Amino acid sequence: MIRRIVKMTFREEHIEDFERLFAEHKDHIRSFNGCLHLELWQDRSDSRIFFTYSHWQTEVHLEAYRHSALFKQVWARTKVLFDERPEAWSVDFKAEGSQL
């Protein structure tokens, strides 16, 4: 399983635009083949910073989504709202709590 974290910083005046955009498309993303989980997080100290946290069955599923018409449509509408360049990480789960 692939876990994907994407950090996005938006211009203050576009925070509500992004929240509406995410609400509009979250169910479509969640139902995309291979998507197992999707959450939206907001930074507690800087309300302009959001993170998406998602789980994908495999790297192939994630890449299929990233090359899909859905992603291209949503990303085109999202990237014009940014205040800073987004960052993304694909990570592997290692341990819960203090088990490590």
Coordinates of N, CA, C and O in Angstrom, one line a residue:
M1 N 0.8 -1.2 0.0 CA 0.0 0.0 0.0 C 0.9 1.2 0.0 O 1.9 1.3 0.7
I2 N 0.5 2.2 -0.7 CA 1.2 3.5 -0.8 C 0.4 4.6 0.0 O -0.9 4.6 -0.2
R3 N 1.1 5.3 0.8 CA 0.4 6.4 1.5 C 1.0 7.7 0.8 O 2.2 7.8 0.6
R4 N 0.1 8.6 0.5 CA 0.6 9.8 -0.2 C 0.1 11.1 0.6 O -1.0 11.2 1.0
I5 N 1.1 12.0 0.8 CA 0.8 13.2 1.5 C 1.2 14.3 0.6 O 2.3 14.4 0.0
V6 N 0.3 15.3 0.4 CA 0.5 16.4 -0.5 C 0.3 17.7 0.3 O -0.8 17.8 0.9
K7 N 1.3 18.5 0.4 CA 1.2 19.8 1.1 C 0.9 20.9 0.1 O 1.6 21.0 -0.9
M8 N -0.1 21.7 0.4 CA -0.5 22.8 -0.5 C -0.7 24.1 0.3 O -1.4 24.0 1.3
T9 N -0.1 25.1 -0.2 CA -0.3 26.4 0.5 C -1.1 27.3 -0.5 O -0.6 27.6 -1.6
F10 N -2.2 27.9 0.0 CA -3.1 28.7 -0.8 C -3.0 30.1 -0.5 O -2.7 30.5 0.7
R11 N -3.3 31.0 -1.4 CA -3.5 32.4 -1.1 C -4.7 32.5 -0.2 O -5.7 31.8 -0.4
E12 N -4.6 33.4 0.7 CA -5.6 33.6 1.7 C -7.0 33.7 1.1 O -8.0 33.1 1.6
E13 N -7.1 34.5 0.0 CA -8.4 34.7 -0.6 C -9.0 33.5 -1.3 O -10.1 33.5 -1.8
H14 N -8.2 32.4 -1.5 CA -8.6 31.3 -2.2 C -8.9 30.0 -1.3 O -9.1 29.0 -1.8
I15 N -8.8 30.2 0.0 CA -9.0 29.0 0.9 C -10.4 28.5 0.7 O -10.5 27.3 0.5
E16 N -11.4 29.3 0.7 CA -12.8 28.8 0.6 C -13.0 28.2 -0.8 O -13.7 27.2 -1.0
D17 N -12.3 28.8 -1.8 CA -12.4 28.2 -3.2 C -11.9 26.8 -3.2 O -12.5 25.9 -3.8
F18 N -10.8 26.6 -2.5 CA -10.2 25.2 -2.5 C -11.1 24.3 -1.7 O -11.3 23.1 -2.1
E19 N -11.6 24.7 -0.6 CA -12.5 23.8 0.2 C -13.7 23.4 -0.6 O -14.1 22.3 -0.5
R20 N -14.3 24.3 -1.3 CA -15.4 24.0 -2.2 C -15.0 23.0 -3.3 O -15.7 22.0 -3.6
L21 N -13.9 23.2 -3.9 CA -13.4 22.3 -4.9 C -13.1 20.9 -4.4 O -13.5 19.9 -5.0
F22 N -12.5 20.8 -3.2 CA -12.3 19.5 -2.6 C -13.6 18.8 -2.3 O -13.8 17.6 -2.6
A23 N -14.6 19.6 -1.7 CA -15.9 19.0 -1.4 C -16.6 18.5 -2.7 O -17.2 17.4 -2.6
E24 N -16.4 19.2 -3.7 CA -17.0 18.8 -5.0 C -16.5 17.5 -5.6 O -17.2 16.8 -6.2
H25 N -15.2 17.3 -5.4 CA -14.5 16.1 -6.0 C -14.1 15.0 -5.1 O -13.6 14.0 -5.6
K26 N -14.2 15.2 -3.8 CA -13.6 14.1 -2.9 C -14.3 12.8 -3.1 O -13.5 11.8 -3.1
D27 N -15.5 12.7 -3.4 CA -16.2 11.4 -3.6 C -15.7 10.7 -4.9 O -15.6 9.5 -4.9
H28 N -15.5 11.5 -5.9 CA -15.0 11.0 -7.2 C -13.5 10.4 -7.0 O -13.2 9.4 -7.5
I29 N -12.7 11.1 -6.2 CA -11.4 10.7 -6.0 C -11.4 9.4 -5.1 O -10.7 8.4 -5.4
R30 N -12.2 9.4 -4.1 CA -12.3 8.2 -3.2 C -12.8 7.0 -3.9 O -12.4 5.9 -3.5
S31 N -13.6 7.2 -5.0 CA -14.1 6.0 -5.7 C -13.2 5.7 -6.9 O -13.5 4.7 -7.6
F32 N -12.1 6.4 -7.1 CA -11.2 6.0 -8.2 C -10.6 4.7 -7.9 O -10.2 4.4 -6.7
N33 N -10.4 3.9 -8.9 CA -9.8 2.6 -8.8 C -8.5 2.6 -8.1 O -7.6 3.3 -8.5
G34 N -8.4 1.9 -6.9 CA -7.2 1.8 -6.2 C -7.1 2.8 -5.0 O -6.2 2.6 -4.2
C35 N -8.0 3.8 -4.9 CA -8.0 4.7 -3.8 C -8.7 4.0 -2.6 O -9.8 3.6 -2.7
L36 N -8.0 3.9 -1.5 CA -8.5 3.2 -0.4 C -9.0 4.2 0.7 O -9.8 3.8 1.6
H37 N -8.4 5.4 0.7 CA -8.7 6.4 1.8 C -8.2 7.8 1.3 O -7.2 7.9 0.6
L38 N -9.0 8.8 1.7 CA -8.6 10.2 1.4 C -9.1 11.1 2.5 O -10.3 11.0 2.9
E39 N -8.2 11.9 3.0 CA -8.5 12.9 4.0 C -8.0 14.2 3.6 O -7.0 14.3 2.9
L40 N -8.6 15.3 4.2 CA -8.0 16.6 4.0 C -7.7 17.2 5.4 O -8.6 17.1 6.3
W41 N -6.5 17.7 5.5 CA -6.1 18.2 6.8 C -5.7 19.7 6.6 O -5.3 20.1 5.5
Q42 N -5.9 20.5 7.7 CA -5.5 21.9 7.6 C -4.6 22.2 8.8 O -4.8 21.8 9.9
D43 N -3.5 22.9 8.5 CA -2.5 23.3 9.5 C -3.2 24.1 10.6 O -4.0 25.0 10.3
R44 N -2.8 23.9 11.8 CA -3.4 24.6 13.0 C -2.8 26.0 13.1 O -3.5 26.9 13.7
S45 N -1.6 26.2 12.7 CA -1.0 27.5 12.9 C -1.0 28.4 11.7 O -0.8 29.6 11.8
D46 N -1.2 27.8 10.5 CA -1.3 28.6 9.3 C -2.5 28.1 8.4 O -2.3 27.0 7.8
S47 N -3.6 28.7 8.5 CA -4.8 28.3 7.8 C -4.7 28.2 6.3 O -5.6 27.6 5.6
R48 N -3.6 28.7 5.7 CA -3.4 28.6 4.3 C -2.8 27.3 3.8 O -2.9 26.9 2.7
I49 N -2.4 26.5 4.8 CA -1.7 25.2 4.5 C -2.7 24.1 4.7 O -3.3 23.9 5.8
F50 N -2.8 23.3 3.6 CA -3.6 22.1 3.7 C -2.7 20.9 3.2 O -1.8 21.0 2.5
F51 N -3.2 19.7 3.7 CA -2.5 18.5 3.3 C -3.6 17.5 2.8 O -4.7 17.4 3.5
T52 N -3.4 16.8 1.8 CA -4.2 15.6 1.5 C -3.4 14.4 1.9 O -2.2 14.3 1.7
Y53 N -4.1 13.5 2.5 CA -3.5 12.2 3.0 C -4.4 11.1 2.3 O -5.6 11.0 2.6
S54 N -3.7 10.3 1.5 CA -4.5 9.2 0.8 C -3.7 7.9 0.9 O -2.5 7.9 1.1
H55 N -4.5 6.8 0.7 CA -3.9 5.5 0.7 C -4.3 4.9 -0.7 O -5.4 5.1 -1.2
W56 N -3.3 4.3 -1.4 CA -3.5 3.7 -2.7 C -3.0 2.3 -2.6 O -2.0 2.0 -2.0
Q57 N -3.7 1.4 -3.4 CA -3.4 0.0 -3.3 C -1.9 -0.2 -3.8 O -1.2 -1.0 -3.1
T58 N -1.5 0.4 -4.9 CA -0.2 0.2 -5.4 C 0.2 1.5 -6.1 O -0.6 2.4 -6.3
E59 N 1.5 1.6 -6.4 CA 2.1 2.7 -7.1 C 1.4 2.8 -8.5 O 1.2 3.9 -9.0
V60 N 1.1 1.7 -9.1 CA 0.4 1.7 -10.4 C -1.0 2.4 -10.3 O -1.3 3.2 -11.2
H61 N -1.7 2.1 -9.2 CA -3.0 2.8 -9.0 C -2.8 4.3 -8.9 O -3.6 5.1 -9.4
L62 N -1.9 4.7 -8.1 CA -1.6 6.1 -7.8 C -1.2 6.8 -9.2 O -1.7 7.9 -9.5
E63 N -0.4 6.2 -9.9 CA 0.1 6.8 -11.2 C -1.1 6.8 -12.2 O -1.2 7.8 -13.0
A64 N -2.0 5.8 -12.2 CA -3.1 5.9 -13.1 C -4.0 7.1 -12.7 O -4.5 7.8 -13.6
Y65 N -4.2 7.3 -11.4 CA -5.0 8.5 -11.0 C -4.3 9.8 -11.4 O -4.9 10.7 -12.0
R66 N -3.0 9.9 -11.2 CA -2.2 11.1 -11.6 C -2.3 11.4 -13.1 O -2.0 12.5 -13.5
H67 N -2.5 10.4 -13.9 CA -2.6 10.6 -15.3 C -4.1 10.6 -15.8 O -4.3 10.6 -17.1
S68 N -5.0 10.6 -14.9 CA -6.4 10.5 -15.3 C -7.0 11.9 -15.7 O -6.5 12.9 -15.3
A69 N -8.1 11.8 -16.4 CA -8.8 13.1 -16.7 C -9.3 13.7 -15.4 O -9.3 15.0 -15.3
L70 N -9.7 12.9 -14.4 CA -10.2 13.5 -13.2 C -9.1 14.3 -12.5 O -9.3 15.5 -12.1
F71 N -7.9 13.7 -12.4 CA -6.8 14.5 -11.7 C -6.5 15.7 -12.5 O -6.3 16.8 -11.9
K72 N -6.4 15.6 -13.8 CA -6.0 16.8 -14.6 C -7.0 17.9 -14.5 O -6.7 19.1 -14.4
Q73 N -8.3 17.6 -14.4 CA -9.4 18.6 -14.2 C -9.2 19.2 -12.8 O -9.3 20.5 -12.7
V74 N -9.1 18.4 -11.8 CA -9.0 19.0 -10.4 C -7.7 19.8 -10.2 O -7.7 20.9 -9.7
W75 N -6.6 19.2 -10.7 CA -5.3 19.9 -10.5 C -5.3 21.2 -11.3 O -4.8 22.2 -10.7
A76 N -5.9 21.3 -12.5 CA -5.9 22.5 -13.2 C -6.6 23.6 -12.4 O -6.2 24.8 -12.4
R77 N -7.7 23.3 -11.8 CA -8.5 24.2 -11.0 C -7.8 24.6 -9.6 O -8.0 25.6 -9.1
T78 N -7.0 23.6 -9.1 CA -6.4 23.8 -7.8 C -5.1 24.6 -7.9 O -4.9 25.5 -7.1
K79 N -4.2 24.3 -8.9 CA -2.9 24.9 -8.9 C -2.9 26.5 -9.1 O -2.0 27.1 -8.7
V80 N -4.0 27.0 -9.7 CA -4.1 28.4 -9.8 C -4.3 29.2 -8.5 O -4.2 30.4 -8.4
L81 N -4.7 28.4 -7.5 CA -5.0 29.0 -6.2 C -3.8 29.0 -5.2 O -3.9 29.6 -4.2
F82 N -2.7 28.4 -5.6 CA -1.5 28.3 -4.8 C -0.8 29.6 -4.5 O -0.7 30.5 -5.4
D83 N -0.3 29.7 -3.3 CA 0.6 30.8 -2.9 C 2.1 30.3 -2.9 O 3.0 31.1 -3.1
E84 N 2.3 29.0 -2.8 CA 3.6 28.4 -2.8 C 3.6 27.1 -3.6 O 2.5 26.5 -3.8
R85 N 4.7 26.7 -4.1 CA 4.8 25.4 -4.8 C 4.4 24.3 -3.9 O 4.9 24.2 -2.7
P86 N 3.6 23.3 -4.4 CA 3.2 22.2 -3.5 C 4.3 21.2 -3.4 O 5.3 21.2 -4.1
E87 N 4.2 20.4 -2.3 CA 5.2 19.3 -2.0 C 4.4 18.0 -1.9 O 3.3 18.0 -1.4
A88 N 5.0 16.9 -2.3 CA 4.3 15.6 -2.2 C 5.3 14.6 -1.8 O 6.5 14.6 -2.2
W89 N 4.8 13.6 -1.0 CA 5.6 12.5 -0.6 C 4.8 11.2 -0.7 O 3.6 11.2 -0.3
S90 N 5.4 10.2 -1.2 CA 4.8 8.8 -1.1 C 5.6 8.1 0.0 O 6.9 8.1 0.0
V91 N 4.9 7.6 1.0 CA 5.5 7.1 2.2 C 5.0 5.7 2.5 O 3.9 5.3 2.1
D92 N 5.8 4.9 3.3 CA 5.4 3.6 3.8 C 5.2 3.7 5.3 O 5.9 4.3 6.0
F93 N 4.1 3.0 5.7 CA 3.8 2.9 7.1 C 4.8 2.0 7.8 O 5.2 0.9 7.3
K94 N 5.3 2.4 9.0 CA 6.3 1.6 9.7 C 5.8 1.1 11.0 O 6.0 -0.1 11.3
A95 N 5.2 1.9 11.8 CA 4.7 1.5 13.2 C 3.8 2.5 13.8 O 3.9 3.7 13.5
E96 N 2.9 2.0 14.6 CA 2.0 2.8 15.3 C 2.6 3.2 16.7 O 3.3 2.4 17.3
G97 N 2.3 4.4 17.2 CA 2.7 4.8 18.5 C 4.1 4.5 18.8 O 5.0 4.8 18.1
S98 N 4.3 3.9 20.0 CA 5.7 3.7 20.5 C 6.2 2.3 20.2 O 7.1 1.8 20.9
Q99 N 5.6 1.6 19.2 CA 6.0 0.2 18.9 C 7.3 0.1 18.2 O 7.9 -0.9 18.2
L100 N 7.8 1.2 17.7 CA 9.1 1.1 16.9 C 10.3 1.1 17.9 O 10.3 1.7 18.9

